[in-house]
PDB file of C-alpha atoms in Angstrom:
ATOM      1  CA  UNK A   1      -5.318   5.159  21.582  1.00  0.00           C
ATOM      2  CA  UNK A   2      -7.181   1.895  21.428  1.00  0.00           C
ATOM      3  CA  UNK A   3      -7.850  -1.058  19.172  1.00  0.00           C
ATOM      4  CA  UNK A   4     -10.918   0.788  17.861  1.00  0.00           C
ATOM      5  CA  UNK A   5      -8.833   3.828  17.007  1.00  0.00           C
ATOM      6  CA  UNK A   6      -6.358   1.770  15.030  1.00  0.00           C
ATOM      7  CA  UNK A   7      -9.102  -0.135  13.218  1.00  0.00           C
ATOM      8  CA  UNK A   8     -10.846   3.151  12.371  1.00  0.00           C
ATOM      9  CA  UNK A   9      -7.583   4.464  10.931  1.00  0.00           C
ATOM     10  CA  UNK A  10      -7.179   1.252   8.948  1.00  0.00           C
ATOM     11  CA  UNK A  11     -10.744   1.533   7.623  1.00  0.00           C
ATOM     12  CA  UNK A  12     -10.215   5.170   6.611  1.00  0.00           C
ATOM     13  CA  UNK A  13      -6.974   4.391   4.775  1.00  0.00           C
ATOM     14  CA  UNK A  14      -8.495   1.342   3.084  1.00  0.00           C
ATOM     15  CA  UNK A  15     -11.583   3.255   1.943  1.00  0.00           C
ATOM     16  CA  UNK A  16      -9.514   6.174   0.648  1.00  0.00           C
ATOM     17  CA  UNK A  17      -7.314   3.790  -1.306  1.00  0.00           C
ATOM     18  CA  UNK A  18     -10.372   1.970  -2.630  1.00  0.00           C
ATOM     19  CA  UNK A  19     -11.788   5.248  -3.907  1.00  0.00           C
ATOM     20  CA  UNK A  20      -8.525   5.937  -5.736  1.00  0.00           C
ATOM     21  CA  UNK A  21      -8.207   2.436  -7.143  1.00  0.00           C
ATOM     22  CA  UNK A  22     -11.761   2.610  -8.489  1.00  0.00           C
ATOM     23  CA  UNK A  23     -11.782   6.152  -9.799  1.00  0.00           C
ATOM     24  CA  UNK A  24      -8.314   6.912 -11.171  1.00  0.00           C
ATOM     25  CA  UNK A  25      -7.818   6.590 -14.901  1.00  0.00           C
ATOM     26  CA  UNK A  26      -4.038   6.634 -14.895  1.00  0.00           C
ATOM     27  CA  UNK A  27      -2.661   3.150 -14.220  1.00  0.00           C
ATOM     28  CA  UNK A  28       0.083   4.476 -11.950  1.00  0.00           C
ATOM     29  CA  UNK A  29      -2.400   6.479  -9.872  1.00  0.00           C
ATOM     30  CA  UNK A  30      -4.523   3.344  -9.579  1.00  0.00           C
ATOM     31  CA  UNK A  31      -1.471   1.620  -8.098  1.00  0.00           C
ATOM     32  CA  UNK A  32      -1.132   4.421  -5.550  1.00  0.00           C
ATOM     33  CA  UNK A  33      -4.677   3.577  -4.462  1.00  0.00           C
ATOM     34  CA  UNK A  34      -3.709  -0.075  -4.065  1.00  0.00           C
ATOM     35  CA  UNK A  35      -0.680   0.914  -1.967  1.00  0.00           C
ATOM     36  CA  UNK A  36      -2.919   3.010   0.256  1.00  0.00           C
ATOM     37  CA  UNK A  37      -5.247   0.027   0.750  1.00  0.00           C
ATOM     38  CA  UNK A  38      -2.279  -2.138   1.787  1.00  0.00           C
ATOM     39  CA  UNK A  39      -1.273   0.671   4.160  1.00  0.00           C
ATOM     40  CA  UNK A  40      -4.615   0.176   5.887  1.00  0.00           C
ATOM     41  CA  UNK A  41      -3.959  -3.566   6.081  1.00  0.00           C
ATOM     42  CA  UNK A  42      -0.609  -2.835   7.763  1.00  0.00           C
ATOM     43  CA  UNK A  43      -2.303  -0.737  10.440  1.00  0.00           C
ATOM     44  CA  UNK A  44      -4.963  -3.372  11.088  1.00  0.00           C
ATOM     45  CA  UNK A  45      -2.406  -6.202  11.311  1.00  0.00           C
ATOM     46  CA  UNK A  46      -0.058  -4.302  13.628  1.00  0.00           C
ATOM     47  CA  UNK A  47      -2.902  -3.243  15.914  1.00  0.00           C
ATOM     48  CA  UNK A  48      -4.329  -6.787  15.980  1.00  0.00           C
ATOM     49  CA  UNK A  49      -0.962  -8.060  17.158  1.00  0.00           C
ATOM     50  CA  UNK A  50      -0.682  -5.516  19.962  1.00  0.00           C
ATOM     51  CA  UNK A  51      -4.255  -5.462  21.210  1.00  0.00           C
ATOM     52  CA  UNK A  52      -5.516  -8.995  20.587  1.00  0.00           C
ATOM     53  CA  UNK A  53      -2.688 -11.549  20.566  1.00  0.00           C
ATOM     54  CA  UNK A  54       0.701 -10.059  21.482  1.00  0.00           C
ATOM     55  CA  UNK A  55       2.016 -13.330  22.877  1.00  0.00           C
ATOM     56  CA  UNK A  56       2.362 -14.860  19.396  1.00  0.00           C
ATOM     57  CA  UNK A  57       4.157 -13.114  16.542  1.00  0.00           C
ATOM     58  CA  UNK A  58       1.453 -13.862  13.925  1.00  0.00           C
ATOM     59  CA  UNK A  59       0.388 -10.233  13.545  1.00  0.00           C
ATOM     60  CA  UNK A  60       3.967  -9.100  13.064  1.00  0.00           C
ATOM     61  CA  UNK A  61       4.522 -11.761  10.401  1.00  0.00           C
ATOM     62  CA  UNK A  62       1.386 -10.533   8.644  1.00  0.00           C
ATOM     63  CA  UNK A  63       2.763  -6.972   8.614  1.00  0.00           C
ATOM     64  CA  UNK A  64       6.011  -8.285   7.144  1.00  0.00           C
ATOM     65  CA  UNK A  65       4.125 -10.220   4.444  1.00  0.00           C
ATOM     66  CA  UNK A  66       1.994  -7.174   3.581  1.00  0.00           C
ATOM     67  CA  UNK A  67       5.061  -4.923   3.254  1.00  0.00           C
ATOM     68  CA  UNK A  68       6.757  -7.454   0.977  1.00  0.00           C
ATOM     69  CA  UNK A  69       3.648  -7.919  -1.142  1.00  0.00           C
ATOM     70  CA  UNK A  70       3.385  -4.144  -1.476  1.00  0.00           C
ATOM     71  CA  UNK A  71       6.938  -3.919  -2.814  1.00  0.00           C
ATOM     72  CA  UNK A  72       6.330  -6.816  -5.216  1.00  0.00           C
ATOM     73  CA  UNK A  73       3.059  -5.255  -6.364  1.00  0.00           C
ATOM     74  CA  UNK A  74       4.826  -2.010  -7.118  1.00  0.00           C
ATOM     75  CA  UNK A  75       7.632  -3.745  -9.030  1.00  0.00           C
ATOM     76  CA  UNK A  76       5.282  -5.873 -11.126  1.00  0.00           C
ATOM     77  CA  UNK A  77       2.788  -3.047 -11.602  1.00  0.00           C
ATOM     78  CA  UNK A  78       5.405  -0.716 -13.011  1.00  0.00           C
ATOM     79  CA  UNK A  79       6.904  -3.478 -15.160  1.00  0.00           C
ATOM     80  CA  UNK A  80       3.516  -4.214 -16.727  1.00  0.00           C
ATOM     81  CA  UNK A  81       2.622  -0.520 -17.060  1.00  0.00           C
ATOM     82  CA  UNK A  82       5.869   0.249 -18.849  1.00  0.00           C
ATOM     83  CA  UNK A  83       5.582  -2.829 -21.071  1.00  0.00           C
ATOM     84  CA  UNK A  84       2.048  -1.845 -22.086  1.00  0.00           C
ATOM     85  CA  UNK A  85       3.083   1.763 -22.586  1.00  0.00           C
ATOM     86  CA  UNK A  86       6.034   0.758 -24.741  1.00  0.00           C
ATOM     87  CA  UNK A  87       3.936  -1.597 -26.839  1.00  0.00           C
ATOM     88  CA  UNK A  88       1.056   0.736 -27.581  1.00  0.00           C
ATOM     89  CA  UNK A  89       1.400   4.099 -25.911  1.00  0.00           C
ATOM     90  CA  UNK A  90      -1.297   3.386 -23.362  1.00  0.00           C
ATOM     91  CA  UNK A  91      -1.134   4.778 -19.843  1.00  0.00           C
ATOM     92  CA  UNK A  92      -4.838   4.891 -19.077  1.00  0.00           C
ATOM     93  CA  UNK A  93      -6.922   2.024 -17.827  1.00  0.00           C
ATOM     94  CA  UNK A  94      -9.439   2.509 -20.632  1.00  0.00           C
ATOM     95  CA  UNK A  95      -6.738   1.947 -23.226  1.00  0.00           C
ATOM     96  CA  UNK A  96      -5.675  -1.432 -21.885  1.00  0.00           C
ATOM     97  CA  UNK A  97      -8.865  -3.318 -22.638  1.00  0.00           C
ATOM     98  CA  UNK A  98      -7.673  -6.201 -24.818  1.00  0.00           C
ATOM     99  CA  UNK A  99      -8.887  -8.766 -22.340  1.00  0.00           C
ATOM    100  CA  UNK A 100     -12.309  -7.151 -22.077  1.00  0.00           C
ATOM    101  CA  UNK A 101     -15.167  -9.326 -23.231  1.00  0.00           C
TER     102      UNK A 101
ATOM    103  CA  UNK B   1      -2.340  10.428  27.406  1.00  0.00           C
ATOM    104  CA  UNK B   2       0.499  11.832  25.352  1.00  0.00           C
ATOM    105  CA  UNK B   3       0.514   8.606  23.365  1.00  0.00           C
ATOM    106  CA  UNK B   4      -3.194   9.064  22.669  1.00  0.00           C
ATOM    107  CA  UNK B   5      -2.731  12.605  21.403  1.00  0.00           C
ATOM    108  CA  UNK B   6       0.221  11.485  19.284  1.00  0.00           C
ATOM    109  CA  UNK B   7      -1.799   8.603  17.863  1.00  0.00           C
ATOM    110  CA  UNK B   8      -4.762  10.717  16.805  1.00  0.00           C
ATOM    111  CA  UNK B   9      -2.488  13.395  15.344  1.00  0.00           C
ATOM    112  CA  UNK B  10      -0.598  10.753  13.358  1.00  0.00           C
ATOM    113  CA  UNK B  11      -3.858   9.084  12.311  1.00  0.00           C
ATOM    114  CA  UNK B  12      -5.200  12.405  11.042  1.00  0.00           C
ATOM    115  CA  UNK B  13      -1.922  12.996   9.201  1.00  0.00           C
ATOM    116  CA  UNK B  14      -2.027   9.525   7.648  1.00  0.00           C
ATOM    117  CA  UNK B  15      -5.587   9.959   6.379  1.00  0.00           C
ATOM    118  CA  UNK B  16      -4.907  13.517   5.213  1.00  0.00           C
ATOM    119  CA  UNK B  17      -1.889  12.284   3.264  1.00  0.00           C
ATOM    120  CA  UNK B  18      -3.986   9.519   1.770  1.00  0.00           C
ATOM    121  CA  UNK B  19      -6.702  11.939   0.685  1.00  0.00           C
ATOM    122  CA  UNK B  20      -4.101  14.347  -0.682  1.00  0.00           C
ATOM    123  CA  UNK B  21      -2.822  11.621  -3.025  1.00  0.00           C
ATOM    124  CA  UNK B  22      -5.979  11.935  -5.093  1.00  0.00           C
ATOM    125  CA  UNK B  23      -6.480  15.670  -4.644  1.00  0.00           C
ATOM    126  CA  UNK B  24      -3.157  17.282  -5.573  1.00  0.00           C
ATOM    127  CA  UNK B  25      -2.545  18.325  -9.147  1.00  0.00           C
ATOM    128  CA  UNK B  26       0.786  16.631  -9.731  1.00  0.00           C
ATOM    129  CA  UNK B  27       1.630  12.938  -9.629  1.00  0.00           C
ATOM    130  CA  UNK B  28       5.009  13.728  -8.035  1.00  0.00           C
ATOM    131  CA  UNK B  29       3.253  15.536  -5.206  1.00  0.00           C
ATOM    132  CA  UNK B  30       0.820  12.645  -4.938  1.00  0.00           C
ATOM    133  CA  UNK B  31       3.774  10.296  -4.412  1.00  0.00           C
ATOM    134  CA  UNK B  32       5.104  12.367  -1.555  1.00  0.00           C
ATOM    135  CA  UNK B  33       1.607  12.686  -0.074  1.00  0.00           C
ATOM    136  CA  UNK B  34       1.524   8.874  -0.044  1.00  0.00           C
ATOM    137  CA  UNK B  35       4.935   8.920   1.630  1.00  0.00           C
ATOM    138  CA  UNK B  36       3.555  11.189   4.378  1.00  0.00           C
ATOM    139  CA  UNK B  37       0.735   8.709   4.915  1.00  0.00           C
ATOM    140  CA  UNK B  38       3.186   5.799   5.218  1.00  0.00           C
ATOM    141  CA  UNK B  39       5.512   7.727   7.535  1.00  0.00           C
ATOM    142  CA  UNK B  40       2.609   8.552   9.854  1.00  0.00           C
ATOM    143  CA  UNK B  41       1.610   4.873   9.918  1.00  0.00           C
ATOM    144  CA  UNK B  42       5.214   3.866  10.654  1.00  0.00           C
ATOM    145  CA  UNK B  43       5.281   6.316  13.554  1.00  0.00           C
ATOM    146  CA  UNK B  44       2.031   4.939  14.993  1.00  0.00           C
ATOM    147  CA  UNK B  45       3.739   1.527  15.063  1.00  0.00           C
ATOM    148  CA  UNK B  46       6.338   3.003  17.423  1.00  0.00           C
ATOM    149  CA  UNK B  47       3.490   3.692  19.859  1.00  0.00           C
ATOM    150  CA  UNK B  48       2.487   0.025  20.080  1.00  0.00           C
ATOM    151  CA  UNK B  49       5.899  -1.531  20.754  1.00  0.00           C
ATOM    152  CA  UNK B  50       6.554  -2.344  17.086  1.00  0.00           C
ATOM    153  CA  UNK B  51       9.853  -0.480  16.888  1.00  0.00           C
ATOM    154  CA  UNK B  52      11.406  -2.787  14.318  1.00  0.00           C
ATOM    155  CA  UNK B  53       8.419  -2.882  11.978  1.00  0.00           C
ATOM    156  CA  UNK B  54       7.797   0.843  12.404  1.00  0.00           C
ATOM    157  CA  UNK B  55      11.351   1.720  11.412  1.00  0.00           C
ATOM    158  CA  UNK B  56      11.160  -0.863   8.617  1.00  0.00           C
ATOM    159  CA  UNK B  57       8.025   0.787   7.215  1.00  0.00           C
ATOM    160  CA  UNK B  58       9.593   4.252   7.476  1.00  0.00           C
ATOM    161  CA  UNK B  59      12.902   3.350   5.807  1.00  0.00           C
ATOM    162  CA  UNK B  60      11.384   1.103   3.165  1.00  0.00           C
ATOM    163  CA  UNK B  61       8.692   3.582   2.198  1.00  0.00           C
ATOM    164  CA  UNK B  62      11.162   6.465   1.894  1.00  0.00           C
ATOM    165  CA  UNK B  63      13.135   4.403  -0.625  1.00  0.00           C
ATOM    166  CA  UNK B  64      10.066   3.004  -2.350  1.00  0.00           C
ATOM    167  CA  UNK B  65       8.440   6.388  -2.791  1.00  0.00           C
ATOM    168  CA  UNK B  66      11.667   7.918  -4.114  1.00  0.00           C
ATOM    169  CA  UNK B  67      11.798   5.167  -6.747  1.00  0.00           C
ATOM    170  CA  UNK B  68       8.093   5.606  -7.379  1.00  0.00           C
ATOM    171  CA  UNK B  69       8.499   9.358  -7.837  1.00  0.00           C
ATOM    172  CA  UNK B  70      10.825   8.699 -10.783  1.00  0.00           C
ATOM    173  CA  UNK B  71       8.203   6.514 -12.459  1.00  0.00           C
ATOM    174  CA  UNK B  72       5.465   8.994 -11.600  1.00  0.00           C
ATOM    175  CA  UNK B  73       7.361  11.816 -13.262  1.00  0.00           C
ATOM    176  CA  UNK B  74       7.816   9.576 -16.314  1.00  0.00           C
ATOM    177  CA  UNK B  75       4.058   9.082 -16.571  1.00  0.00           C
ATOM    178  CA  UNK B  76       3.113  12.602 -15.561  1.00  0.00           C
ATOM    179  CA  UNK B  77       1.201  14.418 -18.263  1.00  0.00           C
ATOM    180  CA  UNK B  78       1.113  17.577 -16.231  1.00  0.00           C
ATOM    181  CA  UNK B  79       4.656  18.441 -15.121  1.00  0.00           C
ATOM    182  CA  UNK B  80       4.862  20.486 -11.984  1.00  0.00           C
ATOM    183  CA  UNK B  81       1.129  20.536 -11.472  1.00  0.00           C
ATOM    184  CA  UNK B  82       0.703  23.719 -13.476  1.00  0.00           C
ATOM    185  CA  UNK B  83      -2.767  22.762 -14.591  1.00  0.00           C
ATOM    186  CA  UNK B  84      -5.558  21.160 -12.615  1.00  0.00           C
ATOM    187  CA  UNK B  85      -5.364  17.407 -12.989  1.00  0.00           C
ATOM    188  CA  UNK B  86      -8.524  15.388 -12.929  1.00  0.00           C
ATOM    189  CA  UNK B  87      -8.292  11.973 -14.474  1.00  0.00           C
ATOM    190  CA  UNK B  88     -11.126  10.061 -12.936  1.00  0.00           C
ATOM    191  CA  UNK B  89     -13.891   7.899 -14.222  1.00  0.00           C
ATOM    192  CA  UNK B  90     -17.106   7.469 -12.334  1.00  0.00           C
ATOM    193  CA  UNK B  91     -15.868   9.384  -9.268  1.00  0.00           C
ATOM    194  CA  UNK B  92     -19.321   9.510  -7.713  1.00  0.00           C
ATOM    195  CA  UNK B  93     -19.791   5.756  -7.857  1.00  0.00           C
ATOM    196  CA  UNK B  94     -16.275   5.192  -6.542  1.00  0.00           C
ATOM    197  CA  UNK B  95     -16.833   7.638  -3.681  1.00  0.00           C
ATOM    198  CA  UNK B  96     -20.128   5.935  -2.855  1.00  0.00           C
ATOM    199  CA  UNK B  97     -18.540   2.478  -2.773  1.00  0.00           C
ATOM    200  CA  UNK B  98     -15.617   3.770  -0.695  1.00  0.00           C
ATOM    201  CA  UNK B  99     -18.000   5.457   1.748  1.00  0.00           C
ATOM    202  CA  UNK B 100     -20.075   2.296   2.108  1.00  0.00           C
ATOM    203  CA  UNK B 101     -16.927   0.241   2.709  1.00  0.00           C
ATOM    204  CA  UNK B 102     -15.649   2.744   5.291  1.00  0.00           C
ATOM    205  CA  UNK B 103     -18.948   2.897   7.144  1.00  0.00           C
ATOM    206  CA  UNK B 104     -19.294  -0.885   7.269  1.00  0.00           C
ATOM    207  CA  UNK B 105     -15.675  -1.409   8.356  1.00  0.00           C
ATOM    208  CA  UNK B 106     -15.935   1.340  10.972  1.00  0.00           C
ATOM    209  CA  UNK B 107     -19.251  -0.053  12.205  1.00  0.00           C
ATOM    210  CA  UNK B 108     -17.609  -3.448  12.545  1.00  0.00           C
ATOM    211  CA  UNK B 109     -14.661  -1.954  14.427  1.00  0.00           C
ATOM    212  CA  UNK B 110     -16.884  -0.001  16.815  1.00  0.00           C
ATOM    213  CA  UNK B 111     -19.856  -2.298  17.257  1.00  0.00           C
ATOM    214  CA  UNK B 112     -18.188  -5.672  17.675  1.00  0.00           C
ATOM    215  CA  UNK B 113     -16.698  -5.988  21.154  1.00  0.00           C
ATOM    216  CA  UNK B 114     -12.960  -6.553  20.811  1.00  0.00           C
ATOM    217  CA  UNK B 115     -11.730  -9.996  21.807  1.00  0.00           C
ATOM    218  CA  UNK B 116      -9.860 -10.221  25.095  1.00  0.00           C
ATOM    219  CA  UNK B 117      -6.145  -9.698  24.909  1.00  0.00           C
ATOM    220  CA  UNK B 118      -4.271 -12.998  24.989  1.00  0.00           C
ATOM    221  CA  UNK B 119      -0.895 -12.731  26.657  1.00  0.00           C
ATOM    222  CA  UNK B 120       1.336  -9.700  26.986  1.00  0.00           C
ATOM    223  CA  UNK B 121       3.786  -8.221  24.477  1.00  0.00           C
ATOM    224  CA  UNK B 122       7.205  -9.809  24.806  1.00  0.00           C
ATOM    225  CA  UNK B 123      10.069  -7.697  26.083  1.00  0.00           C
ATOM    226  CA  UNK B 124      11.571  -7.602  22.595  1.00  0.00           C
ATOM    227  CA  UNK B 125       8.939  -8.000  19.841  1.00  0.00           C
ATOM    228  CA  UNK B 126      11.611  -7.933  17.128  1.00  0.00           C
ATOM    229  CA  UNK B 127      13.274 -10.982  18.713  1.00  0.00           C
ATOM    230  CA  UNK B 128       9.909 -12.768  18.845  1.00  0.00           C
ATOM    231  CA  UNK B 129       9.383 -11.939  15.159  1.00  0.00           C
ATOM    232  CA  UNK B 130      12.829 -13.200  14.228  1.00  0.00           C
ATOM    233  CA  UNK B 131      12.390 -16.456  16.141  1.00  0.00           C
ATOM    234  CA  UNK B 132       8.967 -16.854  14.562  1.00  0.00           C
ATOM    235  CA  UNK B 133      10.028 -16.434  10.944  1.00  0.00           C
ATOM    236  CA  UNK B 134      12.984 -18.726  11.525  1.00  0.00           C
ATOM    237  CA  UNK B 135      10.763 -21.197  13.346  1.00  0.00           C
ATOM    238  CA  UNK B 136       7.094 -22.026  12.922  1.00  0.00           C
ATOM    239  CA  UNK B 137       6.472 -19.292  10.322  1.00  0.00           C
ATOM    240  CA  UNK B 138       9.364 -20.305   8.103  1.00  0.00           C
ATOM    241  CA  UNK B 139       7.034 -21.632   5.391  1.00  0.00           C
ATOM    242  CA  UNK B 140       5.577 -18.131   5.009  1.00  0.00           C
ATOM    243  CA  UNK B 141       9.025 -16.669   4.465  1.00  0.00           C
ATOM    244  CA  UNK B 142       9.973 -19.435   2.027  1.00  0.00           C
ATOM    245  CA  UNK B 143       6.867 -18.751  -0.069  1.00  0.00           C
ATOM    246  CA  UNK B 144       7.626 -15.032  -0.006  1.00  0.00           C
ATOM    247  CA  UNK B 145      11.152 -15.803  -1.171  1.00  0.00           C
ATOM    248  CA  UNK B 146       9.768 -17.741  -4.129  1.00  0.00           C
ATOM    249  CA  UNK B 147       7.374 -14.877  -4.854  1.00  0.00           C
ATOM    250  CA  UNK B 148      10.259 -12.398  -4.863  1.00  0.00           C
ATOM    251  CA  UNK B 149      12.198 -14.638  -7.243  1.00  0.00           C
ATOM    252  CA  UNK B 150       9.147 -14.961  -9.505  1.00  0.00           C
ATOM    253  CA  UNK B 151       8.764 -11.168  -9.501  1.00  0.00           C
ATOM    254  CA  UNK B 152      12.385 -10.682 -10.494  1.00  0.00           C
ATOM    255  CA  UNK B 153      12.090 -13.198 -13.349  1.00  0.00           C
ATOM    256  CA  UNK B 154       8.748 -11.788 -14.494  1.00  0.00           C
ATOM    257  CA  UNK B 155       9.957  -8.182 -14.529  1.00  0.00           C
ATOM    258  CA  UNK B 156      13.044  -9.191 -16.532  1.00  0.00           C
ATOM    259  CA  UNK B 157      10.841 -11.127 -18.983  1.00  0.00           C
ATOM    260  CA  UNK B 158       8.627  -8.066 -19.398  1.00  0.00           C
ATOM    261  CA  UNK B 159      11.610  -5.758 -19.793  1.00  0.00           C
ATOM    262  CA  UNK B 160      13.601  -7.632 -22.439  1.00  0.00           C
ATOM    263  CA  UNK B 161      13.103  -6.995 -26.100  1.00  0.00           C
ATOM    264  CA  UNK B 162      10.879  -9.565 -27.756  1.00  0.00           C
ATOM    265  CA  UNK B 163       8.996 -10.341 -24.590  1.00  0.00           C
ATOM    266  CA  UNK B 164       5.319 -10.943 -24.146  1.00  0.00           C
ATOM    267  CA  UNK B 165       4.378  -7.331 -24.873  1.00  0.00           C
ATOM    268  CA  UNK B 166       7.204  -6.506 -27.219  1.00  0.00           C
ATOM    269  CA  UNK B 167       6.678  -3.836 -29.813  1.00  0.00           C
ATOM    270  CA  UNK B 168       5.562  -5.293 -33.125  1.00  0.00           C
ATOM    271  CA  UNK B 169       4.024  -8.425 -31.781  1.00  0.00           C
ATOM    272  CA  UNK B 170       0.914  -6.775 -30.437  1.00  0.00           C
ATOM    273  CA  UNK B 171       0.659  -4.108 -33.113  1.00  0.00           C
ATOM    274  CA  UNK B 172      -0.089  -6.767 -35.701  1.00  0.00           C
ATOM    275  CA  UNK B 173      -3.494  -7.377 -34.208  1.00  0.00           C
TER     276      UNK B 173
END
């Protein structure tokens, strides 16, 4: 257990989530990838607090912010997904391309 | 020593859960695989004195994933995972980008010497966190409060009839 171990875990979670966010067609599965990426950020922030600067609470505050942002992202993501689905029966990323150039 | 074994076991579990999210055949199972990943991360926090945040992650993610499972089942085109589910575009490119990102992040984590530790963990990290967010980090919490309010308003606006994406308005295009 070391700072390197935690950062490796964070990198693995972030990369796995990035793969999902890039490759999944379903909008809700794409959001799962985003959540996994934020999971990696949580690990990195918590480990940075403990191993690099435990005297100040900055790392802990960052974890708190990331958790909150994750919950907000999920709420807004599902709201938009359901609104788009209700408007035109689209639940795939390819279908929601109105803003595409 | 025991903490080290526990950490690597939990790390392996977290990554395995994360990989399982995109491997299993059912979106409901994917949600619970994500929950396993979050629970393992919450438990690793208990190893580094972050009892409050670890328990917060565990409790919050259990609730969040239960809510998410409901939405996942709503959007699931393959109930129960009876058929193989592959809904990916450009998986090879995505895997390549993810691998490059992992290798560069891991190289950074391993190659750069870690900065020296400044100070020691306080006796009660949760107390330090509480004093911090009620003290010099209060602006952060105030902005988050506004963001939460904006999210609530925005989700209501999206949910009501006749909103931005209401049926009828966009079909006319």
